mmCIF file with all atom_site columns, C-alpha atoms in Angstrom:
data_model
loop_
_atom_site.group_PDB
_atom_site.id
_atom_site.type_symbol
_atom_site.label_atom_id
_atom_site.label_alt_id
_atom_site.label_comp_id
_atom_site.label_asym_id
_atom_site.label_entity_id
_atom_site.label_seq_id
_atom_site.pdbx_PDB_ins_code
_atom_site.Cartn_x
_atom_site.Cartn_y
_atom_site.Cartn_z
_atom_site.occupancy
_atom_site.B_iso_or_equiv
_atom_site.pdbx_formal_charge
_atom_site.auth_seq_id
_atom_site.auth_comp_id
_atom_site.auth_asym_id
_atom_site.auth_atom_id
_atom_site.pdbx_PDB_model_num
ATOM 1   C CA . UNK A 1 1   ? -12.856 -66.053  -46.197 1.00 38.00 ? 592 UNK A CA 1
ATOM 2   C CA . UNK A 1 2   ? -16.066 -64.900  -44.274 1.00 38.00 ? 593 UNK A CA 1
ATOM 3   C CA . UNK A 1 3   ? -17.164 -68.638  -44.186 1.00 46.00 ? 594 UNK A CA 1
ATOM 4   C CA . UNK A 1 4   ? -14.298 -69.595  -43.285 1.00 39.00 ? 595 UNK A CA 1
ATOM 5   C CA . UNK A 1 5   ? -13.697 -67.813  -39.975 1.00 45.00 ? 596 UNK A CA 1
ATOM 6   C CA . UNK A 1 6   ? -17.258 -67.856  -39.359 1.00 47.00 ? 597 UNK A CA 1
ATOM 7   C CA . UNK A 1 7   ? -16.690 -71.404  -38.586 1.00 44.00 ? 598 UNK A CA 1
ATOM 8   C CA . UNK A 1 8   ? -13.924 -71.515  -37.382 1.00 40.00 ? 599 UNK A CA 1
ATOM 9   C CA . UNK A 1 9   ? -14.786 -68.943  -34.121 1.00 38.00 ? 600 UNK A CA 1
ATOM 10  C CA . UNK A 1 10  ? -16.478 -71.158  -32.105 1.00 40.00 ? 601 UNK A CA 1
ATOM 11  C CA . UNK A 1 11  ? -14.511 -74.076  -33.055 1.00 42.00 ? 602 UNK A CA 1
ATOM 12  C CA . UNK A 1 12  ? -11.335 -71.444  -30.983 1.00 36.00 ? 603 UNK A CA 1
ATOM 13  C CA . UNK A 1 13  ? -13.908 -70.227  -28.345 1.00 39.00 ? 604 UNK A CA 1
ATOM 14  C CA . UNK A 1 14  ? -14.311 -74.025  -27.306 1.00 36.00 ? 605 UNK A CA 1
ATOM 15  C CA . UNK A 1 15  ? -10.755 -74.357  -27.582 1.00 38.00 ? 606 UNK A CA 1
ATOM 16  C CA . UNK A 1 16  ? -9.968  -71.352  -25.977 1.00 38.00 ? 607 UNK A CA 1
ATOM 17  C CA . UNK A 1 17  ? -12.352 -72.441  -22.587 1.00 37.00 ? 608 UNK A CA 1
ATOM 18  C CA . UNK A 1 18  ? -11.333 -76.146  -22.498 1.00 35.00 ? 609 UNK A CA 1
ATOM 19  C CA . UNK A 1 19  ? -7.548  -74.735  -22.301 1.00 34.00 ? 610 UNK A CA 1
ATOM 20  C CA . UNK A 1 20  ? -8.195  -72.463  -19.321 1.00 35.00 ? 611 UNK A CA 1
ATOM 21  C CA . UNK A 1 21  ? -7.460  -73.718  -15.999 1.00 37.00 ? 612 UNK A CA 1
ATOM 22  C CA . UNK A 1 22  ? -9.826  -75.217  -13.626 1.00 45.00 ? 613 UNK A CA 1
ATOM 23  C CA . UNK A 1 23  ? -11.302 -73.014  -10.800 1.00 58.00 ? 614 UNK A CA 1
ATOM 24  C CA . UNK A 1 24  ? -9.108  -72.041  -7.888  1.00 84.00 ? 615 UNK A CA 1
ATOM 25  C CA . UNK A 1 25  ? -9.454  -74.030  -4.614  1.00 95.00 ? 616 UNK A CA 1
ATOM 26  C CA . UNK A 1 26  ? -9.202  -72.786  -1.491  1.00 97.00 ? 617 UNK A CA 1
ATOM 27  C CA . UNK A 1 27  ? -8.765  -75.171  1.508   1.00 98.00 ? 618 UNK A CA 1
ATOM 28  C CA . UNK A 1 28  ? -9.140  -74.429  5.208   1.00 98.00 ? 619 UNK A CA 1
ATOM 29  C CA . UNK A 1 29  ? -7.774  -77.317  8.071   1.00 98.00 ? 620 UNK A CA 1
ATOM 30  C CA . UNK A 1 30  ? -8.457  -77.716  11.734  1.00 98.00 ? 621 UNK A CA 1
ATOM 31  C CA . UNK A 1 31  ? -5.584  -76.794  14.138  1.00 97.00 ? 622 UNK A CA 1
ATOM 32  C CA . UNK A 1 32  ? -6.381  -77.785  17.033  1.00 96.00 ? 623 UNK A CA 1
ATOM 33  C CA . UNK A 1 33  ? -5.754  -75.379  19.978  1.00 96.00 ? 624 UNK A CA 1
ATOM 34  C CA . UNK A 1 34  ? -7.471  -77.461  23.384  1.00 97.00 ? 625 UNK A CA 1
ATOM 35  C CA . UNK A 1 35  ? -8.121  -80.715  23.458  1.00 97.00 ? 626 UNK A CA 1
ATOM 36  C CA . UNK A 1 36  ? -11.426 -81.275  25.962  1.00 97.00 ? 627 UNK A CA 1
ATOM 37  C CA . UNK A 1 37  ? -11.523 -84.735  28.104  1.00 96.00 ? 628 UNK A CA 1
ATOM 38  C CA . UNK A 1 38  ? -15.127 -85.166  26.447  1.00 97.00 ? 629 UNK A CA 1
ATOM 39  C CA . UNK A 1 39  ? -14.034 -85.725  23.107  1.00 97.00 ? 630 UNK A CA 1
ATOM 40  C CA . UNK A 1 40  ? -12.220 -88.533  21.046  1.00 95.00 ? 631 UNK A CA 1
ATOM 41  C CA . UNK A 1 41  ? -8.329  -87.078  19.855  1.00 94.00 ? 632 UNK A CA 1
ATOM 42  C CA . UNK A 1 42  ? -7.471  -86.641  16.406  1.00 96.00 ? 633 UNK A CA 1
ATOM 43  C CA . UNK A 1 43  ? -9.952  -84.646  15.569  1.00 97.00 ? 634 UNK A CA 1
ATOM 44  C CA . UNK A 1 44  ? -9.980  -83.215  11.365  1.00 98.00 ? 635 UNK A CA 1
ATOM 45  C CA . UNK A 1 45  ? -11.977 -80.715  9.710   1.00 98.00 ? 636 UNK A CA 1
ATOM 46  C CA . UNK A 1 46  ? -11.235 -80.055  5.924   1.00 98.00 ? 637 UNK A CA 1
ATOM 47  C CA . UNK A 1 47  ? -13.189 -77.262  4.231   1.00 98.00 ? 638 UNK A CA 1
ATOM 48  C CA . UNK A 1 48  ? -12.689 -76.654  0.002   1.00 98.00 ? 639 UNK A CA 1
ATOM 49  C CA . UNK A 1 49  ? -14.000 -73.532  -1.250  1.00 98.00 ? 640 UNK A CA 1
ATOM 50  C CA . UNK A 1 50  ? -14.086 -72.227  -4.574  1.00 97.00 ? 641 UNK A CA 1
ATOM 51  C CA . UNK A 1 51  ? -11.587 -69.125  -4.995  1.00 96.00 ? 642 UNK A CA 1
ATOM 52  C CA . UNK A 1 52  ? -14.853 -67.206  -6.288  1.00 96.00 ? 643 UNK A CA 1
ATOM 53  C CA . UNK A 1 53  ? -16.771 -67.932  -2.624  1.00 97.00 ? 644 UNK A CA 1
ATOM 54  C CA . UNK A 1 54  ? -13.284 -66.731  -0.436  1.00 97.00 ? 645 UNK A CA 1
ATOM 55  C CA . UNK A 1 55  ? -12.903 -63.341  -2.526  1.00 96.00 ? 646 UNK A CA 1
ATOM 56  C CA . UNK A 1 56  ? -16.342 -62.250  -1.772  1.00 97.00 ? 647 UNK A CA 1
ATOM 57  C CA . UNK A 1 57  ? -15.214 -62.207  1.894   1.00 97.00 ? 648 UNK A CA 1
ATOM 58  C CA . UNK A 1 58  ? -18.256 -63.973  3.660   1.00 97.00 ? 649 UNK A CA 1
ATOM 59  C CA . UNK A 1 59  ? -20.728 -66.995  2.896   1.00 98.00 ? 650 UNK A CA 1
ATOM 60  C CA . UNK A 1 60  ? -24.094 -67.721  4.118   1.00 98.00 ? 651 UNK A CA 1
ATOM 61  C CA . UNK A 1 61  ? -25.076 -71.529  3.203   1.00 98.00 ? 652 UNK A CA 1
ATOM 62  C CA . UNK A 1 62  ? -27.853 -73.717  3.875   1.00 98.00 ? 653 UNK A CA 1
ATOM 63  C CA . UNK A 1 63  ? -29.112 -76.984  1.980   1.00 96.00 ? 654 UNK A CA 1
ATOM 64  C CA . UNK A 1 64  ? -29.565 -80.581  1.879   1.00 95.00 ? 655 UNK A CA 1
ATOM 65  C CA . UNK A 1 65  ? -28.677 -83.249  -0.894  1.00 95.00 ? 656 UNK A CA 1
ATOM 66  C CA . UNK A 1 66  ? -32.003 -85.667  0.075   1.00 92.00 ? 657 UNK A CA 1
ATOM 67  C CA . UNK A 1 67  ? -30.994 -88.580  -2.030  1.00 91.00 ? 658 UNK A CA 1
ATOM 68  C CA . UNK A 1 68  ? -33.839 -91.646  -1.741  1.00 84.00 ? 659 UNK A CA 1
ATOM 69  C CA . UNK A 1 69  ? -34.511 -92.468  -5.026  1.00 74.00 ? 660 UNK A CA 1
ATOM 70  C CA . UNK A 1 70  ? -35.229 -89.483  -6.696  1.00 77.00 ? 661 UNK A CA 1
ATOM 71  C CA . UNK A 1 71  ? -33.294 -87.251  -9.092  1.00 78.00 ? 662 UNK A CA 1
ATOM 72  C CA . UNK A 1 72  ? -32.116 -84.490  -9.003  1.00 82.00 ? 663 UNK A CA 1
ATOM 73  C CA . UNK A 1 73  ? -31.498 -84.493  -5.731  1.00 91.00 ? 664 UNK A CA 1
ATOM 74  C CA . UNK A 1 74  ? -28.289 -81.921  -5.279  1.00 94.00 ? 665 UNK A CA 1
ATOM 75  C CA . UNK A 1 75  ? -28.229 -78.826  -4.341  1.00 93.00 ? 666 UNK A CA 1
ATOM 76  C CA . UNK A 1 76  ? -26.723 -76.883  -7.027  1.00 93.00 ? 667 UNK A CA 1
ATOM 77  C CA . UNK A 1 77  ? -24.280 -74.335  -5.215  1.00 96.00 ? 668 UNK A CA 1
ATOM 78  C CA . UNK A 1 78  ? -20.869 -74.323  -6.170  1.00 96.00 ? 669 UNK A CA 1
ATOM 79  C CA . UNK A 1 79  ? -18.802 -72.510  -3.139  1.00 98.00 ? 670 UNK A CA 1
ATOM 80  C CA . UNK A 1 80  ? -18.547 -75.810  -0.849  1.00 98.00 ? 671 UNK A CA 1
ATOM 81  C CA . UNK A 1 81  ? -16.594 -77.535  -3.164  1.00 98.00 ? 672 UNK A CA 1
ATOM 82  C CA . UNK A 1 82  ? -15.866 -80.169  -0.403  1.00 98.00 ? 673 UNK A CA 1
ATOM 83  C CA . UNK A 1 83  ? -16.256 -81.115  3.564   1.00 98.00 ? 674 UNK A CA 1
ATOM 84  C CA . UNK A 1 84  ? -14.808 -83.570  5.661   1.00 98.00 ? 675 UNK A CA 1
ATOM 85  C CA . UNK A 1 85  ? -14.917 -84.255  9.263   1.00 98.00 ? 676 UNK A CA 1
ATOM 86  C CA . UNK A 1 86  ? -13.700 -87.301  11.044  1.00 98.00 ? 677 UNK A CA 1
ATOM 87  C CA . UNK A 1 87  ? -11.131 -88.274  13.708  1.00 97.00 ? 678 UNK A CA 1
ATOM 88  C CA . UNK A 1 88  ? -8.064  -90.710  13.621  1.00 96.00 ? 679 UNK A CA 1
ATOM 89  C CA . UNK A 1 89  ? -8.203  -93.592  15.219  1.00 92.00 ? 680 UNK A CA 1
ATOM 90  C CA . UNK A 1 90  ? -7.323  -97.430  15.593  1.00 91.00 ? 681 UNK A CA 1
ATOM 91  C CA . UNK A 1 91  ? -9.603  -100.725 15.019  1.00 86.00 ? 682 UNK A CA 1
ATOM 92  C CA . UNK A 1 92  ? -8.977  -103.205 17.520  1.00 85.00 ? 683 UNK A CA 1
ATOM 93  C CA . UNK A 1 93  ? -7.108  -105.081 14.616  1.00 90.00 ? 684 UNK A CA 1
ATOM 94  C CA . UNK A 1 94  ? -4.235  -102.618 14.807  1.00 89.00 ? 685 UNK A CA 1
ATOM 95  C CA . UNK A 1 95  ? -5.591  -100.852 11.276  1.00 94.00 ? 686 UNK A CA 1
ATOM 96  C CA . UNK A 1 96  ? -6.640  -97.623  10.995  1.00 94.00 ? 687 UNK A CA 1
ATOM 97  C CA . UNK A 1 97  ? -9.518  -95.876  11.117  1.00 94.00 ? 688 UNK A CA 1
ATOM 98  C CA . UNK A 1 98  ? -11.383 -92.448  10.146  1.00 95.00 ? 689 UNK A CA 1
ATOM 99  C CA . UNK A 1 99  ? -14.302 -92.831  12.932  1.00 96.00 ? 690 UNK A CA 1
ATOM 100 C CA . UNK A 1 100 ? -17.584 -90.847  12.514  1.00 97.00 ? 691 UNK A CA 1
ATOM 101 C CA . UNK A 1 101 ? -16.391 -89.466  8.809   1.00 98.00 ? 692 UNK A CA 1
ATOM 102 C CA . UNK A 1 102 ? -18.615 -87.420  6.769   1.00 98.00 ? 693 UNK A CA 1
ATOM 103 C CA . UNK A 1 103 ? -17.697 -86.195  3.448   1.00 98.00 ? 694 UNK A CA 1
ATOM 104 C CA . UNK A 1 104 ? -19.267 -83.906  1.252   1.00 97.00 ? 695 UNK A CA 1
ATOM 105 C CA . UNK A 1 105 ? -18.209 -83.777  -2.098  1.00 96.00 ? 696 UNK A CA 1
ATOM 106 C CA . UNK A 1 106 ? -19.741 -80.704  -4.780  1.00 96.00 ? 697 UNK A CA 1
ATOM 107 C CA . UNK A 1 107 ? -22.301 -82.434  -6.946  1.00 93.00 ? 698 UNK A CA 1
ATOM 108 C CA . UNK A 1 108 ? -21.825 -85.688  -5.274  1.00 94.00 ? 699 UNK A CA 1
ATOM 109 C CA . UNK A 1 109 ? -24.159 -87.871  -3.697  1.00 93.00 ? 700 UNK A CA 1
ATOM 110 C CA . UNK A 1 110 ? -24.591 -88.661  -0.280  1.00 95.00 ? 701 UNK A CA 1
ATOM 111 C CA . UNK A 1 111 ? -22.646 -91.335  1.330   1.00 93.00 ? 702 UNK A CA 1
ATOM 112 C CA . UNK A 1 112 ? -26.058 -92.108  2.999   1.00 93.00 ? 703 UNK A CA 1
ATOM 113 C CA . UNK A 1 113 ? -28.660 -90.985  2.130   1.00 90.00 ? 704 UNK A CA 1
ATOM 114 C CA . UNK A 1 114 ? -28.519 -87.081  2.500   1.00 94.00 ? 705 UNK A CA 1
ATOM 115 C CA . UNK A 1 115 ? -26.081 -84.327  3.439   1.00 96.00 ? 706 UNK A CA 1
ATOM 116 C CA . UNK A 1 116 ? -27.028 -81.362  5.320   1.00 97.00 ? 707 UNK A CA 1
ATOM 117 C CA . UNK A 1 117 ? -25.122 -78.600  5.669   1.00 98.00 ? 708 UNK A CA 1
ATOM 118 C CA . UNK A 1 118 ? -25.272 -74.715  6.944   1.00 98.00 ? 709 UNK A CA 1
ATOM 119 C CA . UNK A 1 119 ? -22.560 -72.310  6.979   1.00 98.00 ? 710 UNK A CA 1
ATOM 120 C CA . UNK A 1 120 ? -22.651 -68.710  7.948   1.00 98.00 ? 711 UNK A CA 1
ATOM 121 C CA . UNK A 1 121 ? -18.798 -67.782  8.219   1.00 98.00 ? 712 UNK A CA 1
ATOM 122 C CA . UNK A 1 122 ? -16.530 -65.316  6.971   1.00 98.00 ? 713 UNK A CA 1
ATOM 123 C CA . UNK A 1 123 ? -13.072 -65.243  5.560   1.00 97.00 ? 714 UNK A CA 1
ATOM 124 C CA . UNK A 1 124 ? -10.492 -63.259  7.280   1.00 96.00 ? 715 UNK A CA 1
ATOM 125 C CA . UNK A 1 125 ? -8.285  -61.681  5.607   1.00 94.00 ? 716 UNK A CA 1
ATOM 126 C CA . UNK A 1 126 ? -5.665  -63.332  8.515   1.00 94.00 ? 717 UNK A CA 1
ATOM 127 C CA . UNK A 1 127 ? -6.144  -66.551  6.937   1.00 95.00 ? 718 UNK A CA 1
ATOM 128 C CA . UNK A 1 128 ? -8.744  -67.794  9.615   1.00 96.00 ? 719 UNK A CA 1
ATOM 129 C CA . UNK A 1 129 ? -12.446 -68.612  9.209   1.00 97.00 ? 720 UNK A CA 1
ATOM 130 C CA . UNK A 1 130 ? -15.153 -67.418  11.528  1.00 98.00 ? 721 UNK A CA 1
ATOM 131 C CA . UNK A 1 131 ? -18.654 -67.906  12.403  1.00 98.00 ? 722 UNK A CA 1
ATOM 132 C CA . UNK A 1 132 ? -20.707 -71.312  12.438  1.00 98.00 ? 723 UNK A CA 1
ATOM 133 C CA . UNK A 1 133 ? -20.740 -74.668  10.251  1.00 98.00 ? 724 UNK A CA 1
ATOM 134 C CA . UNK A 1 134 ? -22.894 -77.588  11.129  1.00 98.00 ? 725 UNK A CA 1
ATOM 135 C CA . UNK A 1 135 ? -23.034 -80.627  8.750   1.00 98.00 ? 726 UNK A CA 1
ATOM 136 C CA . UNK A 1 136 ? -24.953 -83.787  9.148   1.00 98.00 ? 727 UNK A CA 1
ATOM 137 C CA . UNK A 1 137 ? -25.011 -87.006  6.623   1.00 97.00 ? 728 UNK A CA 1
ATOM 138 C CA . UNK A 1 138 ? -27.915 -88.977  8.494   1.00 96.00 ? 729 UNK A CA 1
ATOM 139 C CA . UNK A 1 139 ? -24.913 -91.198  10.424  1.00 97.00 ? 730 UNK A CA 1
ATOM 140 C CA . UNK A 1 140 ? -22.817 -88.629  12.099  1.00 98.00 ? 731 UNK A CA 1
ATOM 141 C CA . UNK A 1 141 ? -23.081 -84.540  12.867  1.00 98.00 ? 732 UNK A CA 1
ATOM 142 C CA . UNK A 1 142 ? -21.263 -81.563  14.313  1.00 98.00 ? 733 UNK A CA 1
ATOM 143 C CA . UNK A 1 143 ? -21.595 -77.987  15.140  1.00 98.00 ? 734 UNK A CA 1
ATOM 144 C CA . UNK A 1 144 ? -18.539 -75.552  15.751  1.00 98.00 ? 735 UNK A CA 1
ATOM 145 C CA . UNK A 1 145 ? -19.011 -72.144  16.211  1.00 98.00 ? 736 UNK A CA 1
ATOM 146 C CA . UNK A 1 146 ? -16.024 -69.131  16.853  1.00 97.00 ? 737 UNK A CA 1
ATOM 147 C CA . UNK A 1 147 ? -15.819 -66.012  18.410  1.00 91.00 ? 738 UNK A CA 1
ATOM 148 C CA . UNK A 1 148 ? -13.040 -63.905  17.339  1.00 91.00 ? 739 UNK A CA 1
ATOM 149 C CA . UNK A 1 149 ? -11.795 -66.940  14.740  1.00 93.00 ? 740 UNK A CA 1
ATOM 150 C CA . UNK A 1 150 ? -11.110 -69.309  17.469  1.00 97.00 ? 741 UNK A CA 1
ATOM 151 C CA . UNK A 1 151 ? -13.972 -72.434  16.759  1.00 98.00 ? 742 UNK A CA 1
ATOM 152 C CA . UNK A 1 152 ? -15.169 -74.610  19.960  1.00 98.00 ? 743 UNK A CA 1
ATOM 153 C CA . UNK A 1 153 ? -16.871 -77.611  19.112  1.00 98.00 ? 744 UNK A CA 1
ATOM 154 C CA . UNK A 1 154 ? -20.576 -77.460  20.561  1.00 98.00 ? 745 UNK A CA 1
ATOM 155 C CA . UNK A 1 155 ? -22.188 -80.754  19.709  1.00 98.00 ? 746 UNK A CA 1
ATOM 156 C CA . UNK A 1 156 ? -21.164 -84.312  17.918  1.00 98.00 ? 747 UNK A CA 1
ATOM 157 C CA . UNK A 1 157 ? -22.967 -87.006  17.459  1.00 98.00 ? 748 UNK A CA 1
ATOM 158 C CA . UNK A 1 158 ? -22.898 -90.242  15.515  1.00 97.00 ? 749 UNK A CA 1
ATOM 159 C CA . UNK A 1 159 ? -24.749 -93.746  14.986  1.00 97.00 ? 750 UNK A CA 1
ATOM 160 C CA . UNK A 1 160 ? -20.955 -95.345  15.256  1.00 95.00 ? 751 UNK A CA 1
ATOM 161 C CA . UNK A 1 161 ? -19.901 -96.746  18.192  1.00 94.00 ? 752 UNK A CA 1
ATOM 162 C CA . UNK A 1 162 ? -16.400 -95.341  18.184  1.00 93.00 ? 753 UNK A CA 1
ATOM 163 C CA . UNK A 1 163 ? -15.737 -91.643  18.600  1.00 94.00 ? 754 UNK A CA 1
ATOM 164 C CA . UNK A 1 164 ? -18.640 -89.075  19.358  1.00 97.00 ? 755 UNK A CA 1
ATOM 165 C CA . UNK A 1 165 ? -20.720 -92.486  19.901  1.00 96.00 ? 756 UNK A CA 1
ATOM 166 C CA . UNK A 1 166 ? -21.555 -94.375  22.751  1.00 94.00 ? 757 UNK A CA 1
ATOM 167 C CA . UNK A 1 167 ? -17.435 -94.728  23.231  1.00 93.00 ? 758 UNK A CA 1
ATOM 168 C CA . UNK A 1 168 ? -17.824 -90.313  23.554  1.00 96.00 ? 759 UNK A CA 1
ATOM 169 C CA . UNK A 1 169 ? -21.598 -89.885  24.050  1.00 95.00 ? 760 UNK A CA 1
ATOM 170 C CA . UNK A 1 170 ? -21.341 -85.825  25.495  1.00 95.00 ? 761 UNK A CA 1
ATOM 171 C CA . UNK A 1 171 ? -18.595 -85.229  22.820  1.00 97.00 ? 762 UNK A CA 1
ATOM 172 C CA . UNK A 1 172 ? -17.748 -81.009  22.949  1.00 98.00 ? 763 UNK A CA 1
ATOM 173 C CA . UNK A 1 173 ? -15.493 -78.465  24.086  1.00 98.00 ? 764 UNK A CA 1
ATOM 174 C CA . UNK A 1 174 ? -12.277 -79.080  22.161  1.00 98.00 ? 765 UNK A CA 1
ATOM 175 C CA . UNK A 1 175 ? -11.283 -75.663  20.395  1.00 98.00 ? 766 UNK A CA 1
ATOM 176 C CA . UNK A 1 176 ? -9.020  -74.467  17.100  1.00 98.00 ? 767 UNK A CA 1
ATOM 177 C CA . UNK A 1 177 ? -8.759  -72.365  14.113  1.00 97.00 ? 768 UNK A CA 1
ATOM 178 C CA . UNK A 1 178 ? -9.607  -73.420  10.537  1.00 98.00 ? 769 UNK A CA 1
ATOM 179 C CA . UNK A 1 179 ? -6.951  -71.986  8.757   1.00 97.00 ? 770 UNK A CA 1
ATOM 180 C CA . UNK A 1 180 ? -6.010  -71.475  5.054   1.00 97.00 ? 771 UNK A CA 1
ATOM 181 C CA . UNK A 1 181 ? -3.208  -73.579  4.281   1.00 95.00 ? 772 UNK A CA 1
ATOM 182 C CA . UNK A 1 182 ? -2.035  -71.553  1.865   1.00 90.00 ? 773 UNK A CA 1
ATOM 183 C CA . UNK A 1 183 ? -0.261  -69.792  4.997   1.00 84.00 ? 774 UNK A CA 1
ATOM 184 C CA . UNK A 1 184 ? 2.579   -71.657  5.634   1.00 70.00 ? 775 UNK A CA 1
ATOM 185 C CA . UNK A 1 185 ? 4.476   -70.056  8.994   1.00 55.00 ? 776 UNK A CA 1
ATOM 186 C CA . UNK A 1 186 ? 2.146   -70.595  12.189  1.00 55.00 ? 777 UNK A CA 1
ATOM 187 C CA . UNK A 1 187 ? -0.188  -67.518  12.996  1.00 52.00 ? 778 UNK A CA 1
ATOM 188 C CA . UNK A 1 188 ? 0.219   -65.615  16.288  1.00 52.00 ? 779 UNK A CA 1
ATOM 189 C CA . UNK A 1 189 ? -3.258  -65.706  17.585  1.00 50.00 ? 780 UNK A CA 1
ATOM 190 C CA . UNK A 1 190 ? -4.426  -62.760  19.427  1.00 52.00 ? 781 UNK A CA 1
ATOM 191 C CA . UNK A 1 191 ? -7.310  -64.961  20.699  1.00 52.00 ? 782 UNK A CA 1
ATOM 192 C CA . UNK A 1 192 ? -5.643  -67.217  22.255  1.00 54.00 ? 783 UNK A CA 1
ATOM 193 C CA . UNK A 1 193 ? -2.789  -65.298  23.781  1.00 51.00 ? 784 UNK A CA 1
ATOM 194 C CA . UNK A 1 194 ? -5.910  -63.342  25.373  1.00 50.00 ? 785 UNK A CA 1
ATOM 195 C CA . UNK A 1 195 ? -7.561  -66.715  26.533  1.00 50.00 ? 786 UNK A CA 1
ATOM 196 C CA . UNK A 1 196 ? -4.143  -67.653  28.172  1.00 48.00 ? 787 UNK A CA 1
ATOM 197 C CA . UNK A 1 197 ? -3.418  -64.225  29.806  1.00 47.00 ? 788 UNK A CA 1
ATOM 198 C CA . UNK A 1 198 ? -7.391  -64.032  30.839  1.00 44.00 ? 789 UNK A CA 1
ATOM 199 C CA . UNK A 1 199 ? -6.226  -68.026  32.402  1.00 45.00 ? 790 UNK A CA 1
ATOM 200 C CA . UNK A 1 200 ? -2.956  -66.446  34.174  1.00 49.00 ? 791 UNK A CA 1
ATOM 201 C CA . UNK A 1 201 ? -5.001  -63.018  35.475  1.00 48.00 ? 792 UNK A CA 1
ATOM 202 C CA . UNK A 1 202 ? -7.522  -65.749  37.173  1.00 47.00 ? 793 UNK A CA 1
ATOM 203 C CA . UNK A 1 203 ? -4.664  -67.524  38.813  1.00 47.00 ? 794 UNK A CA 1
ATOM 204 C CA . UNK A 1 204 ? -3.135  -64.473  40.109  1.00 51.00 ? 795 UNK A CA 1
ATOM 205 C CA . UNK A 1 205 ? -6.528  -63.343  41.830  1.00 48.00 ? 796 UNK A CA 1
ATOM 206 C CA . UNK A 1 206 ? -6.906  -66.636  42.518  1.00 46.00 ? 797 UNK A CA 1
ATOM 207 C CA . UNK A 1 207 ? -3.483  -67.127  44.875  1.00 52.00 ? 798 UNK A CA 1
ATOM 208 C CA . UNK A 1 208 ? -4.612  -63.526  45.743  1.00 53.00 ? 799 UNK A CA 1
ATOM 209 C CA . UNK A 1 209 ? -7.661  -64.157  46.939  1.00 49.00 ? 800 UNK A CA 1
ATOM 210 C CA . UNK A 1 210 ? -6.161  -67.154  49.073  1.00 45.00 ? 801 UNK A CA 1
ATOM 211 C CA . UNK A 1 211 ? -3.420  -64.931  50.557  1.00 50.00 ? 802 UNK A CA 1
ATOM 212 C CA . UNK A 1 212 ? -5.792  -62.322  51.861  1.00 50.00 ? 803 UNK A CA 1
ATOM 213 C CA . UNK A 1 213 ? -8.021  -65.309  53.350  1.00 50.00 ? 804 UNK A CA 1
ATOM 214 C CA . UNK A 1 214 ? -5.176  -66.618  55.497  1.00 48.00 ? 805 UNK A CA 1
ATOM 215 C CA . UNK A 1 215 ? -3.810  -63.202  56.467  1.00 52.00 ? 806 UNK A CA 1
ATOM 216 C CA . UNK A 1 216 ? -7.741  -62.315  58.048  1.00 49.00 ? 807 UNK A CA 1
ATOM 217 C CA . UNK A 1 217 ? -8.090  -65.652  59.582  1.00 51.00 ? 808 UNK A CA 1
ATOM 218 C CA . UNK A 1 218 ? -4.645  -65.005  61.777  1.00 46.00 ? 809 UNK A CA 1
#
């Protein structure tokens, strides 16, 4: 009987770990809050993180998958589970398109021929990231950065033609949230109301400002 269930417990601790779910993902999505003139539309950001990196609250990350040949080559941190950044858009044919895409996949290799990536961010308990991401895959790159969970975009760049190319060569300035999408009613987002009342208080002054200037020049 001893033998017997000596043999058998591993056999049910294998069992018992193949039948547990996979790891929880959490994914975060651009909403875009102000388009600039300087950048292409349709822009996408789509951030996977593993349940285990969101419940500690904050991330610091930093690494690069430098495929040429060699092997290993990937980093082996498993709380990016997945990145993509690209925007929609339209080949002349009429088709479409996902211009300046790069996507990072956990324990994938590089669509080129490396992926570098650094995060320092937190997760709000609000549903909204914060802090700064950059990610580069040797053909196109980006940095965001927030204050207060509202992200601008501070530099793109890519080898394409199309979108942050030469078509958008001083591509920045267009602003969001990356938000859980777990959430599923809109936010109300203190930043932003404050942006548009700090927008309406400069107007005011503004027509202010002019008022007094006619009234001293009678």
């Amino acid at each position: 009987m001893l033998r017997i269930s000596s043999y058998l417990l591993p056999c049910l601790l294998v069992a018992a770990a193949l039948s547990q779910p996979a790891g929880a993902e959490v994914i975060y999505t651009w909403r875009q809050a102000q388009a600039a003139p300087s950048m292409p539309p349709g822009l996408n950001v789509e951030l996977v993180f593993s349940d285990a990196a969101v419940a500690k609250g904050g991330l610091y990350l930093e690494f690069e998958n430098l495929c040429m040949g060699t092997d290993p080559c990937l980093d082996p941190q498993d709380s990016l589970l997945s990145l993509r950044y690209w925007y929609d858009g339209i080949w002349p044919d009429g088709s479409q398109a996902q211009w300046n895409l790069i996507h990072y996949e956990y324990r994938g290799y590089p669509r080129y021929w490396s992926d570098y990536i650094f995060m320092d961010i937190v997760f709000r308990p609000d549903g909204r990231l914060d802090g700064t991401i950059r990610a580069n895959d040797s053909n196109s790159d980006f940095l965001i950065q927030s204050s207060g969970g509202v992200f601008t975009m501070l530099e793109a760049h890519s080898d394409e033609y199309f979108g942050c190319g030469e078509v958008y060569p001083e591509c920045h300035g267009s602003r969001g949230l990356l938000l859980d999408t777990r959430i599923e009613t809109p936010v109300t987002e203190p930043p932003l109301l404050a942006l548009g009342a700090i927008g309406m208080l400069g107007a005011w002054f503004a027509r202010r400002r002019l008022r007094a200037g006619a009234g001293s020049g009678r």
